[in-house]
PDB file of C-alpha atoms in Angstrom:
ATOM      1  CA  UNK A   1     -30.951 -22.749 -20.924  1.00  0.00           C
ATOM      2  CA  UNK A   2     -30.508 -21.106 -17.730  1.00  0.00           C
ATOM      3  CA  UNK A   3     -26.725 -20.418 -16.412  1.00  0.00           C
ATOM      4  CA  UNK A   4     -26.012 -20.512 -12.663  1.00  0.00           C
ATOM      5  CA  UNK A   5     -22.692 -18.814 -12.775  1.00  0.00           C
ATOM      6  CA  UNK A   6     -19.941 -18.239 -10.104  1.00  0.00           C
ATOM      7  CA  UNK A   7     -18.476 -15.221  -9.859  1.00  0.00           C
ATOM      8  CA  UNK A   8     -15.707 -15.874  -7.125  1.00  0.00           C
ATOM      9  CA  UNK A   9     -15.142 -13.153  -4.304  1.00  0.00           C
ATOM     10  CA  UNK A  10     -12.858 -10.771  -5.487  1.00  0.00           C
ATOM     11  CA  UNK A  11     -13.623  -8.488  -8.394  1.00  0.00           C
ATOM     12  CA  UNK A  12     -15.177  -9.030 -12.269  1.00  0.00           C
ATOM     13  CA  UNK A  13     -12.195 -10.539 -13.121  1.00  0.00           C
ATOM     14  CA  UNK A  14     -12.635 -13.488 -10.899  1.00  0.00           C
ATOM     15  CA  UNK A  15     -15.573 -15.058 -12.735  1.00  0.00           C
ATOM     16  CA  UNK A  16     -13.809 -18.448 -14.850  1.00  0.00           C
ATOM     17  CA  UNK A  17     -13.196 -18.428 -18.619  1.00  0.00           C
ATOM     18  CA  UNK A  18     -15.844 -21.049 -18.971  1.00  0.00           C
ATOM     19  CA  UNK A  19     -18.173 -18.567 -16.842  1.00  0.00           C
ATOM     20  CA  UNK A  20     -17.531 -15.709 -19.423  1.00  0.00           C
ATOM     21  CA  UNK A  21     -17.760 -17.364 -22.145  1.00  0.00           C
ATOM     22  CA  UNK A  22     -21.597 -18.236 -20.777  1.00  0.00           C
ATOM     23  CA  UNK A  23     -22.098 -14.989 -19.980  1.00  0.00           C
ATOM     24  CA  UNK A  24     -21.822 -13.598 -23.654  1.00  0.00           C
ATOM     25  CA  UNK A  25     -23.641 -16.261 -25.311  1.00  0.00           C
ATOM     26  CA  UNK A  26     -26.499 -15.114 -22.979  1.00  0.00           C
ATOM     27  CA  UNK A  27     -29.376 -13.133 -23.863  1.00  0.00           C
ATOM     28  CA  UNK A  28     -30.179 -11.369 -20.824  1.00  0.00           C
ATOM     29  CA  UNK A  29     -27.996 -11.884 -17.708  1.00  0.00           C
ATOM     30  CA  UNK A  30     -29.070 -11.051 -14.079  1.00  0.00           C
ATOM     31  CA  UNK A  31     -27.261 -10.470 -11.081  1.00  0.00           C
ATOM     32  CA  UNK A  32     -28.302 -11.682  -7.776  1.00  0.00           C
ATOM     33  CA  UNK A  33     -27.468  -8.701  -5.452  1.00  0.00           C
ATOM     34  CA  UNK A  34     -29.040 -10.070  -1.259  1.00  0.00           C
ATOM     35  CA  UNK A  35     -27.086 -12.988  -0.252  1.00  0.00           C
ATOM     36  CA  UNK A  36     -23.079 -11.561  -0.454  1.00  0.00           C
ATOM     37  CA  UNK A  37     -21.493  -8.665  -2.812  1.00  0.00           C
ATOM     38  CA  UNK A  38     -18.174  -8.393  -4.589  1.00  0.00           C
ATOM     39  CA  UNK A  39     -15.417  -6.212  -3.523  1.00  0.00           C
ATOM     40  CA  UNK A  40     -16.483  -3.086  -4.994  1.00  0.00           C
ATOM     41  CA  UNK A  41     -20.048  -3.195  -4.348  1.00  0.00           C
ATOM     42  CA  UNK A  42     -23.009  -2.560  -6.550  1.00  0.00           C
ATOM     43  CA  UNK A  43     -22.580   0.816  -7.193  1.00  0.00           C
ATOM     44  CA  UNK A  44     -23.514   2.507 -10.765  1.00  0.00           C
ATOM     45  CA  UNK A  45     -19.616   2.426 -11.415  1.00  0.00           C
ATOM     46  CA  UNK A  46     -19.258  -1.432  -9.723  1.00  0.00           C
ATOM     47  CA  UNK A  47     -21.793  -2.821 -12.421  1.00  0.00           C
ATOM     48  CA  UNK A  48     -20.699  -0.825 -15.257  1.00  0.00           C
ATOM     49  CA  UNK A  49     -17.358  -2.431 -15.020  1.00  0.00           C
ATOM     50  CA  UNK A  50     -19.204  -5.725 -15.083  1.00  0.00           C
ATOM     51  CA  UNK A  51     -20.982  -4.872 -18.212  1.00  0.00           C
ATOM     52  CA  UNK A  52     -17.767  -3.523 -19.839  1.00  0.00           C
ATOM     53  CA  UNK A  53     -16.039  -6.961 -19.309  1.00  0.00           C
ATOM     54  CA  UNK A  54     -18.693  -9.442 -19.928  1.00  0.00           C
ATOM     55  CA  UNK A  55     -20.152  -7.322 -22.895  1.00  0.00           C
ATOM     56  CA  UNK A  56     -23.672  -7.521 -21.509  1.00  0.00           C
ATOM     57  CA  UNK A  57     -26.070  -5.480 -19.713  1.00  0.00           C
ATOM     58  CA  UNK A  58     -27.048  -6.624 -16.163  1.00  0.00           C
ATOM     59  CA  UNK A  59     -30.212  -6.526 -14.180  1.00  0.00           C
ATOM     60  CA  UNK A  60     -29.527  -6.662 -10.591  1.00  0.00           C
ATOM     61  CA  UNK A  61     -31.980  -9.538  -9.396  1.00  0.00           C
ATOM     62  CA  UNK A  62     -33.257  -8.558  -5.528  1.00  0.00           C
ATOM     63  CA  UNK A  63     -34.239 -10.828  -3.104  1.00  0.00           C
ATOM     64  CA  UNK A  64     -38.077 -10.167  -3.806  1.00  0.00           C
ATOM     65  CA  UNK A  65     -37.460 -10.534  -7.472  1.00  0.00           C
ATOM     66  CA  UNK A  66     -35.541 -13.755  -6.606  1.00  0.00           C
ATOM     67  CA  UNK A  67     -38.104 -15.434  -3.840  1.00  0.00           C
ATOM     68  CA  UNK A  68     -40.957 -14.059  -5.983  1.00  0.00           C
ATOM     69  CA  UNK A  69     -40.585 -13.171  -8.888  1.00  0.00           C
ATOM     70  CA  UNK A  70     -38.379 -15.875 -10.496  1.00  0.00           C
ATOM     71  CA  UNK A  71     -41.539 -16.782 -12.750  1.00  0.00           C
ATOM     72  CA  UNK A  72     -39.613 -13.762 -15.259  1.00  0.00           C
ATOM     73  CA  UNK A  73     -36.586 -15.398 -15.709  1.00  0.00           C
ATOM     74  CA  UNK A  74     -37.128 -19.043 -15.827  1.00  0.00           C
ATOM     75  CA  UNK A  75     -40.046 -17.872 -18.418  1.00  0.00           C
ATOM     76  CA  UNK A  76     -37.383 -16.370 -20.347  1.00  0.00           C
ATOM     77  CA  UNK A  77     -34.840 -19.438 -20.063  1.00  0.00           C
ATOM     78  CA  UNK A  78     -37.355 -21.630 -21.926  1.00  0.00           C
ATOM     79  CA  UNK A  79     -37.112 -20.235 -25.129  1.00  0.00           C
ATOM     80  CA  UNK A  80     -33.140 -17.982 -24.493  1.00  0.00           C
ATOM     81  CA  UNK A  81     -30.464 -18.610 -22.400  1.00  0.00           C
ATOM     82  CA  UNK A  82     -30.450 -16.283 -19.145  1.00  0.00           C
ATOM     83  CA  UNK A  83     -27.309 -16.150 -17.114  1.00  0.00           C
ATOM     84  CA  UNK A  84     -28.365 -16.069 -13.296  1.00  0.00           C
ATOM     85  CA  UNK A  85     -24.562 -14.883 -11.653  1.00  0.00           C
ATOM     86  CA  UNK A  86     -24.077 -15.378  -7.826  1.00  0.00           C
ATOM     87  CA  UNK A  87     -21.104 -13.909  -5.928  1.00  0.00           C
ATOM     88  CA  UNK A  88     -19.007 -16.664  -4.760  1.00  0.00           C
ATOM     89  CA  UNK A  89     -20.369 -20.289  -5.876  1.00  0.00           C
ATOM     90  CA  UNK A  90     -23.713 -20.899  -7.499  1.00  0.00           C
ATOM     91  CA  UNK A  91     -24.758 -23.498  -4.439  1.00  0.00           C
ATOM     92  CA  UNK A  92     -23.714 -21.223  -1.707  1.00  0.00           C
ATOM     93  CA  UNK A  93     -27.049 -20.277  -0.218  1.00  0.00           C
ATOM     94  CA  UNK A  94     -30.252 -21.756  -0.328  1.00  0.00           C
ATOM     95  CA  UNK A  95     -31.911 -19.583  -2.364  1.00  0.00           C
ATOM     96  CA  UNK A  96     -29.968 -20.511  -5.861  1.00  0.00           C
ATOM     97  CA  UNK A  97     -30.715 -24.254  -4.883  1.00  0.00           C
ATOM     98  CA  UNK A  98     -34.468 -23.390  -4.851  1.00  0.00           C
ATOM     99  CA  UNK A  99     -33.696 -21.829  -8.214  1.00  0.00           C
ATOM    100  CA  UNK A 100     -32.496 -24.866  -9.741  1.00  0.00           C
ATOM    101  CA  UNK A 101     -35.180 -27.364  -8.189  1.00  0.00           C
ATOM    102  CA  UNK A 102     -38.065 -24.952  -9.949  1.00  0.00           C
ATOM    103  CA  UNK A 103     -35.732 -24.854 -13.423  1.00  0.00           C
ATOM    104  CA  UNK A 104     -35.895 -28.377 -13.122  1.00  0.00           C
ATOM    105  CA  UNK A 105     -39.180 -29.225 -12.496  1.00  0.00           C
ATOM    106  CA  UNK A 106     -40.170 -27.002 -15.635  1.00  0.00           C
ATOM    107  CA  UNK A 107     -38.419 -28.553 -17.713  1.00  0.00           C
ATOM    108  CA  UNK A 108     -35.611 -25.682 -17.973  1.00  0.00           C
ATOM    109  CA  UNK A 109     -31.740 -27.276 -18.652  1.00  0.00           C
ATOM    110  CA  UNK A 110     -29.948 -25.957 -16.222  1.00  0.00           C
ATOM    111  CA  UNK A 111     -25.786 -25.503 -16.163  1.00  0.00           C
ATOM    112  CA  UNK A 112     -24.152 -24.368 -12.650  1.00  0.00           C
ATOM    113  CA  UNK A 113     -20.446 -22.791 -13.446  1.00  0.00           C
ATOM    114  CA  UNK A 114     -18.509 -23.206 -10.111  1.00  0.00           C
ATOM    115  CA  UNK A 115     -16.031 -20.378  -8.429  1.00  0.00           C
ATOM    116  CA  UNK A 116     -14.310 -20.194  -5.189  1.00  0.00           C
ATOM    117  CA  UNK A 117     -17.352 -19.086  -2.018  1.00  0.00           C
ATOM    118  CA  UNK A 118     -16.179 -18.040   1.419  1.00  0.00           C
ATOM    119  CA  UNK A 119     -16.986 -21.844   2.299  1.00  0.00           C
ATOM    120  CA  UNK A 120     -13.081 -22.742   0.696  1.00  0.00           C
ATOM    121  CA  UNK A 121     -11.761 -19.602   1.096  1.00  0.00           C
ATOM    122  CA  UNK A 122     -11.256 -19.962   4.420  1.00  0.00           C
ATOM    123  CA  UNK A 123      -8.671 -22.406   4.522  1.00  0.00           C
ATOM    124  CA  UNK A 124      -6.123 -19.251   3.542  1.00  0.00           C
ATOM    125  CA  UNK A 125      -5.820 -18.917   7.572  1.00  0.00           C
ATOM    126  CA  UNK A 126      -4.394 -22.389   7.848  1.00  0.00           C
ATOM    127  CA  UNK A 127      -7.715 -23.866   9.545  1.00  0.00           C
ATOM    128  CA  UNK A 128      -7.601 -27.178   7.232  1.00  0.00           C
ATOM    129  CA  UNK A 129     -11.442 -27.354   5.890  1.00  0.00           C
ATOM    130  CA  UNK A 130     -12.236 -31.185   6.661  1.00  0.00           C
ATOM    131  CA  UNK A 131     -11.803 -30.129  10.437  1.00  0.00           C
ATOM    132  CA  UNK A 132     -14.757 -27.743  10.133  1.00  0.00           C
ATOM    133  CA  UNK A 133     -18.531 -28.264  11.592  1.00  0.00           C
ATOM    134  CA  UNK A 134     -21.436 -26.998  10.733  1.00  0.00           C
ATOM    135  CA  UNK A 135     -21.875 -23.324   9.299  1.00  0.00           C
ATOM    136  CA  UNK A 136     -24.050 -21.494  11.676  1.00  0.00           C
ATOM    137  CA  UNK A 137     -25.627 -17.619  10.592  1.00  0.00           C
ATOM    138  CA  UNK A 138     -25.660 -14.667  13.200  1.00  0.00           C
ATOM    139  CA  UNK A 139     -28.523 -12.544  12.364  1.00  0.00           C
ATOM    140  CA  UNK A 140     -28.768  -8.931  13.770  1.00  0.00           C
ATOM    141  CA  UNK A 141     -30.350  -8.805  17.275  1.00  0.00           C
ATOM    142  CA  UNK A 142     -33.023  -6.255  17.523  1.00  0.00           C
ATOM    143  CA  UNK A 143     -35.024  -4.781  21.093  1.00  0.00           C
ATOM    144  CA  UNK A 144     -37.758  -7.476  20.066  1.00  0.00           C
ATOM    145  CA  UNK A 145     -35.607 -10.313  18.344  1.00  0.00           C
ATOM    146  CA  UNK A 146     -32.778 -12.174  19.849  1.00  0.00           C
ATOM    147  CA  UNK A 147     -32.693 -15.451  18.621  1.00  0.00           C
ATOM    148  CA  UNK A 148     -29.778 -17.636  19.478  1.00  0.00           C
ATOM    149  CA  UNK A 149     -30.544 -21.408  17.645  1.00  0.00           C
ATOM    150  CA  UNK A 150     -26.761 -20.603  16.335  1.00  0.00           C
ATOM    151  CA  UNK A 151     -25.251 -21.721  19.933  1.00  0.00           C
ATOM    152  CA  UNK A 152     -26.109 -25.216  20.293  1.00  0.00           C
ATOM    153  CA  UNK A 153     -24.341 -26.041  16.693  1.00  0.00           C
ATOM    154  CA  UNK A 154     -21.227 -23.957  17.621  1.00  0.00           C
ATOM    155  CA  UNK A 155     -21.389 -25.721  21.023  1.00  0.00           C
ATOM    156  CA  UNK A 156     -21.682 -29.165  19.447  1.00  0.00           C
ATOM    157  CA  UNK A 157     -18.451 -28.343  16.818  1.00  0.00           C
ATOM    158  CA  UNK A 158     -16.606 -27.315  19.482  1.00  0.00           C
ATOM    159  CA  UNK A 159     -17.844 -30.830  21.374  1.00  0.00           C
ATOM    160  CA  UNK A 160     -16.079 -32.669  18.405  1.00  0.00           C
ATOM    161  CA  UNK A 161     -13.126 -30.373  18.163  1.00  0.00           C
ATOM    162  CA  UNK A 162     -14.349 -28.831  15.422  1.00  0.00           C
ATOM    163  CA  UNK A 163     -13.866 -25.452  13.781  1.00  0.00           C
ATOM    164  CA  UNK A 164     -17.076 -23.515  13.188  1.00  0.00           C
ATOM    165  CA  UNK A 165     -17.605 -20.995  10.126  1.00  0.00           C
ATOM    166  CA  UNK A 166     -19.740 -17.746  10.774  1.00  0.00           C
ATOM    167  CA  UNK A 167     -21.301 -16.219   8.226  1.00  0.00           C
ATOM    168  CA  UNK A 168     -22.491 -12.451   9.673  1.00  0.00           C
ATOM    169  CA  UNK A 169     -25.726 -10.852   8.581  1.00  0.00           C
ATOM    170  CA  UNK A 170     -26.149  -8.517   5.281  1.00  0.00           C
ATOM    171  CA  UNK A 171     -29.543  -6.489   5.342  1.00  0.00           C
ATOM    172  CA  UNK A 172     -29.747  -5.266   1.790  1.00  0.00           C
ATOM    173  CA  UNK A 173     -33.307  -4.242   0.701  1.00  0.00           C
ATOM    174  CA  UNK A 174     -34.900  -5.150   3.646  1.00  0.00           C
ATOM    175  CA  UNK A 175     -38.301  -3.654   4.648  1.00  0.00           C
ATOM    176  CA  UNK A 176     -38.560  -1.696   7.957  1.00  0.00           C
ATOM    177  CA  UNK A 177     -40.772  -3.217  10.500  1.00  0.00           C
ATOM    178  CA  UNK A 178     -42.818   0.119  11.030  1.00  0.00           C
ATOM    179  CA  UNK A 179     -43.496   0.409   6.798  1.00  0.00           C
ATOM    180  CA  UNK A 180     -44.851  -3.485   6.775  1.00  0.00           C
ATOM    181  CA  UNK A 181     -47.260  -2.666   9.818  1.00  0.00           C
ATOM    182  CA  UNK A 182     -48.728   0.481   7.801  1.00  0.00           C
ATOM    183  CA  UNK A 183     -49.083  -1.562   4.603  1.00  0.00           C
ATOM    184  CA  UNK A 184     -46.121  -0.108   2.589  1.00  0.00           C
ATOM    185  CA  UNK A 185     -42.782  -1.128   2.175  1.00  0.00           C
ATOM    186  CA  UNK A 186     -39.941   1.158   3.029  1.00  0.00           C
ATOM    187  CA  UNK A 187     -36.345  -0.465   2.640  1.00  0.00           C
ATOM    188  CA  UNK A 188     -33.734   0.458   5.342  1.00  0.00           C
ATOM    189  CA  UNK A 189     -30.375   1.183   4.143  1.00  0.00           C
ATOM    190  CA  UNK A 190     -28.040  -1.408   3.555  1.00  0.00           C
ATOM    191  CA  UNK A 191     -26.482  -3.289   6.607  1.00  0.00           C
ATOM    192  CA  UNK A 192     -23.714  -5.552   7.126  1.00  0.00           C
ATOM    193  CA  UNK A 193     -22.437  -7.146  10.305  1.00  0.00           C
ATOM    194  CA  UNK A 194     -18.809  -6.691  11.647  1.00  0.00           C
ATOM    195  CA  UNK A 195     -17.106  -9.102  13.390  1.00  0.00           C
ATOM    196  CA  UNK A 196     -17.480  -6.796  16.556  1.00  0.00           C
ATOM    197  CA  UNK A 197     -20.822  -6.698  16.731  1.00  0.00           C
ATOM    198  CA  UNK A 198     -20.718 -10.357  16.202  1.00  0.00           C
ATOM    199  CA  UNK A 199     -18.646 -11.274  19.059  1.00  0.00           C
ATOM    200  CA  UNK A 200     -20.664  -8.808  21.381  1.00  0.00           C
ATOM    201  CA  UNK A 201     -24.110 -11.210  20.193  1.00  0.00           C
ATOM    202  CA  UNK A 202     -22.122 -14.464  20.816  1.00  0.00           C
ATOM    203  CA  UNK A 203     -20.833 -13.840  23.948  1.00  0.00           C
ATOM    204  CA  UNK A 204     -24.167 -12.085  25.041  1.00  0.00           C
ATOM    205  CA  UNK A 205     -25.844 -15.117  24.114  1.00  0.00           C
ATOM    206  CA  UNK A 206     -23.051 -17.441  26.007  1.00  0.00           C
ATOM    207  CA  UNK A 207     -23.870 -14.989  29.578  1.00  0.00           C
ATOM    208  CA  UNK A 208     -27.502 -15.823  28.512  1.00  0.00           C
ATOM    209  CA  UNK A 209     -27.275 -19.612  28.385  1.00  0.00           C
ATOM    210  CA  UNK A 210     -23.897 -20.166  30.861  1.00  0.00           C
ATOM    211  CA  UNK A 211     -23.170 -23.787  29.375  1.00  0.00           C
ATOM    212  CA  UNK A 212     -19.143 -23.108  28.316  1.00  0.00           C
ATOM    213  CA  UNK A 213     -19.533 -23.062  24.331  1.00  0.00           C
ATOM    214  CA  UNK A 214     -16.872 -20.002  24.325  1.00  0.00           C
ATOM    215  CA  UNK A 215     -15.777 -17.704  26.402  1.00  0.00           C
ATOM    216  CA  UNK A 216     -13.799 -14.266  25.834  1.00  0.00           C
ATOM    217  CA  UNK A 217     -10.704 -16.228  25.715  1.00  0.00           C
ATOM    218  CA  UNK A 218     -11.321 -18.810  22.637  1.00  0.00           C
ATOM    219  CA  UNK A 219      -9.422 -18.641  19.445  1.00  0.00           C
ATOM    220  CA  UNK A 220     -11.161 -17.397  16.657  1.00  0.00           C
ATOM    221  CA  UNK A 221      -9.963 -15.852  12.759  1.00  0.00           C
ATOM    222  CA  UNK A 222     -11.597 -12.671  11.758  1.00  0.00           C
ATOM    223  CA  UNK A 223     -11.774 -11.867   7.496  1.00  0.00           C
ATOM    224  CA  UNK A 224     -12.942  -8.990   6.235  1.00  0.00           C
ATOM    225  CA  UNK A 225     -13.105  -9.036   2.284  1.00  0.00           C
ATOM    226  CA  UNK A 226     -12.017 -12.140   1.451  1.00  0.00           C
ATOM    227  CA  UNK A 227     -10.922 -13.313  -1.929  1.00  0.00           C
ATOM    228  CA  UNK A 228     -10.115  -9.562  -2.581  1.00  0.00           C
ATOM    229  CA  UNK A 229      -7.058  -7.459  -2.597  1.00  0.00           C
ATOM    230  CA  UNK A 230      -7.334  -5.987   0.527  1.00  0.00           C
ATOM    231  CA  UNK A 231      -8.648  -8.842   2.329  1.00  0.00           C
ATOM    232  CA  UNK A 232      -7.873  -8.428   6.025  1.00  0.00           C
ATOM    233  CA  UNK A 233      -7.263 -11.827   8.424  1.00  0.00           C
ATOM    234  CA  UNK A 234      -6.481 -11.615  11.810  1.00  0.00           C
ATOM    235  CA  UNK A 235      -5.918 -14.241  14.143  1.00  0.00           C
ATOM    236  CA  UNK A 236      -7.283 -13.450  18.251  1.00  0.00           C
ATOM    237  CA  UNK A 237      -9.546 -14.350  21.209  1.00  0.00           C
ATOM    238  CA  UNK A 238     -12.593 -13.391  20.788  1.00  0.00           C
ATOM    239  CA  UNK A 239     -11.489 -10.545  23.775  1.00  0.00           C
ATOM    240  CA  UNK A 240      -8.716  -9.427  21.481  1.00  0.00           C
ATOM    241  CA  UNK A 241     -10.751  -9.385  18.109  1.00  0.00           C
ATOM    242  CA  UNK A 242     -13.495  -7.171  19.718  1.00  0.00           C
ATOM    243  CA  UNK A 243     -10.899  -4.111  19.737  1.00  0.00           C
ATOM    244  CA  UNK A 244      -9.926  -4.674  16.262  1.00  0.00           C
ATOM    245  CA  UNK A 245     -11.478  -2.414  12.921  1.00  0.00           C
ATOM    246  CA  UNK A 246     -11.738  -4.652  10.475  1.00  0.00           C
ATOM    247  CA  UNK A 247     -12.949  -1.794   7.420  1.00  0.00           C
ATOM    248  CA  UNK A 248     -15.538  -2.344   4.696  1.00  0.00           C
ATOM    249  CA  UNK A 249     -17.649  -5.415   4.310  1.00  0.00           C
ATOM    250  CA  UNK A 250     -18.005  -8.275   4.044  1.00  0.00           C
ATOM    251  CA  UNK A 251     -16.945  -9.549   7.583  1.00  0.00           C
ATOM    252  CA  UNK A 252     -17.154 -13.616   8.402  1.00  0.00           C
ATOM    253  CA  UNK A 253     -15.599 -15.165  11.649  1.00  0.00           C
ATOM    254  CA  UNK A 254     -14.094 -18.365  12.359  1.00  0.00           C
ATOM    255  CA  UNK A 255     -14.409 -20.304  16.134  1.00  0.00           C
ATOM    256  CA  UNK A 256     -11.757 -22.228  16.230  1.00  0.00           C
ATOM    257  CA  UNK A 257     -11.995 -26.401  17.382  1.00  0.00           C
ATOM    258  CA  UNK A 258      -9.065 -27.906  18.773  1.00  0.00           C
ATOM    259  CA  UNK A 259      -5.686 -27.249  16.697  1.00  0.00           C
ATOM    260  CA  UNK A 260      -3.074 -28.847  15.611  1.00  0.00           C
ATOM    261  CA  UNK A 261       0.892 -27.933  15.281  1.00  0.00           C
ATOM    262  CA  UNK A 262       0.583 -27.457  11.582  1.00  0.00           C
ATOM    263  CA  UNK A 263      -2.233 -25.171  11.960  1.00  0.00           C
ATOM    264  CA  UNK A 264      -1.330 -23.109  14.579  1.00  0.00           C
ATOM    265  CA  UNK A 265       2.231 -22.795  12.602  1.00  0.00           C
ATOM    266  CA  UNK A 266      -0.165 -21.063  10.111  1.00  0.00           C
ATOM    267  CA  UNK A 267      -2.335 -19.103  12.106  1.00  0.00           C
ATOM    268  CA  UNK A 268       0.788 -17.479  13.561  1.00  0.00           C
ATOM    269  CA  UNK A 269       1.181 -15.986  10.755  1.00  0.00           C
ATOM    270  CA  UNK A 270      -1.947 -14.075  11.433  1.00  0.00           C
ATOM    271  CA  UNK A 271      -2.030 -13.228  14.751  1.00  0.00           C
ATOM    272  CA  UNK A 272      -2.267 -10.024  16.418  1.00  0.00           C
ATOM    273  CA  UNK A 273       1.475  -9.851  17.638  1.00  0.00           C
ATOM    274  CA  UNK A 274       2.544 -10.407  13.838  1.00  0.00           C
ATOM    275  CA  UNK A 275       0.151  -7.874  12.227  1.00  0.00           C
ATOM    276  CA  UNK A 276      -0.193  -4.998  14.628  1.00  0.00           C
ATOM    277  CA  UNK A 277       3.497  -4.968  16.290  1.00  0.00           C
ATOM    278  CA  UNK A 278       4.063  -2.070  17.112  1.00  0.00           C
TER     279      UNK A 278
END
């Protein structure tokens, strides 16, 4: 049996009762450690916590081991159970679906445990989540590598009235360019985009392409850890939420659609004249 568990987006004890319980009936459990992180990271003391509740040790699954070498685990589900555990919900990148398609097609029983993702967490700001377009990624720019197939979605949410989720960029394990070219790989330190630096791309790419999308001046919610104690939301233009630190990752950002009373009601409560008064 292989276990595609949800782990939520706070801390270890956000993973469900049903999750844990999966979790100690496994015989090895991995952790998959690319596509998001929990609140504390995956330091040496972050996963020994996660051992000491769920009673297991943990192997923290990369994004080569994932993409390539998933031939270890799914060996081992065929004749164990394995516990695969994903920050957030099981089904909230691509990656874990690919997963479960090659489980299935070997024959491997697969259960998926479910947990709150950034995709429902969202709603906290008052943005009501059946109002929301498509998700679009902003990867880091680099001198060579600009791409910008993110507008045209935003600009077609916004074309509906739609709100528009953001997920930023993480860069964890990721080979430098320069290694690759000389044959071996040498991972750049881990990387996570702020909601600055994600703003600055946008709006780049909106002087680039001139065809009204956003401007400075459109509403947009900036999170920073959500799901955790310390999450941080803040309600702005996209001038205003520039200027704002938003601390530690993970960072997402929210272009708003058109709004209505009850929402903006909510959003209020977030704004920059209600958190930073002086």
């Amino acid at each position: 049996m292989l276990y595609v568990i949800g782990l939520g987006l706070g801390d270890e004890r956000d993973i469900t009762l049903r999750g844990l319980e999966a979790v100690k009936k496994c015989d090895k459990v991995y952790m998959e450690a690319y596509t998001s992180l929990l609140s504390f990271g995956l330091s040496s003391n972050g996963l020994s916590t996660l051992e000491d509740l769920y009673g297991k040790p943990i192997t923290i699954a990369d994004r080569e081991m994932v993409e390539e070498g998933a031939d270890i685990f799914l060996s081992e589900a065929r004749h164990s159970n394995v516990a695969f555990l994903v920050v957030g919900d099981p089904f909230g990148a691509t990656t874990h679906t690919d997963l479960v398609v090659r489980a299935k097609k070997e024959g491997i029983q697969v259960i998926a445990i479910h947990n709150a993702s950034v995709m429902n967490a969202v709603g906290v700001c008052g943005l009501q989540l059946y109002r929301y377009g498509e998700t679009v990624s902003i990867p880091f720019f680099t001198d060579t590598w600009r791409p910008d197939s993110f507008y045209e979605k935003i600009q077609r949410n916004r074309s509906l009235e739609l709100h528009t989720l953001c997920l930023l960029d993480i860069r964890v394990k990721e080979p430098s360019l320069e290694s690759l070219c000389r044959g071996k790989k040498i991972y750049e330190p881990p990387k996570y985009m702020t909601i600055p630096t994600a703003i600055e791309q946008l709006l780049e790419v909106e002087q680039m392409r001139r065809e009204s999308a956003y401007s400075p001046d459109t509403a947009c919610v900036g999170f920073a850890r959500l799901g955790s104690e310390d999450q941080m939301i803040v309600a702005g233009s996209m001038r205003e939420l520039l200027e704002i630190d938003f601390g530690a990752p993970l960072h997402c950002l929210v272009i708003a659609g058109k709004t209505h009373p009850v929402e903006e009601e909510m959003l209020d409560f977030y704004s920059l004249k209600n958190n930073f008064a002086e």
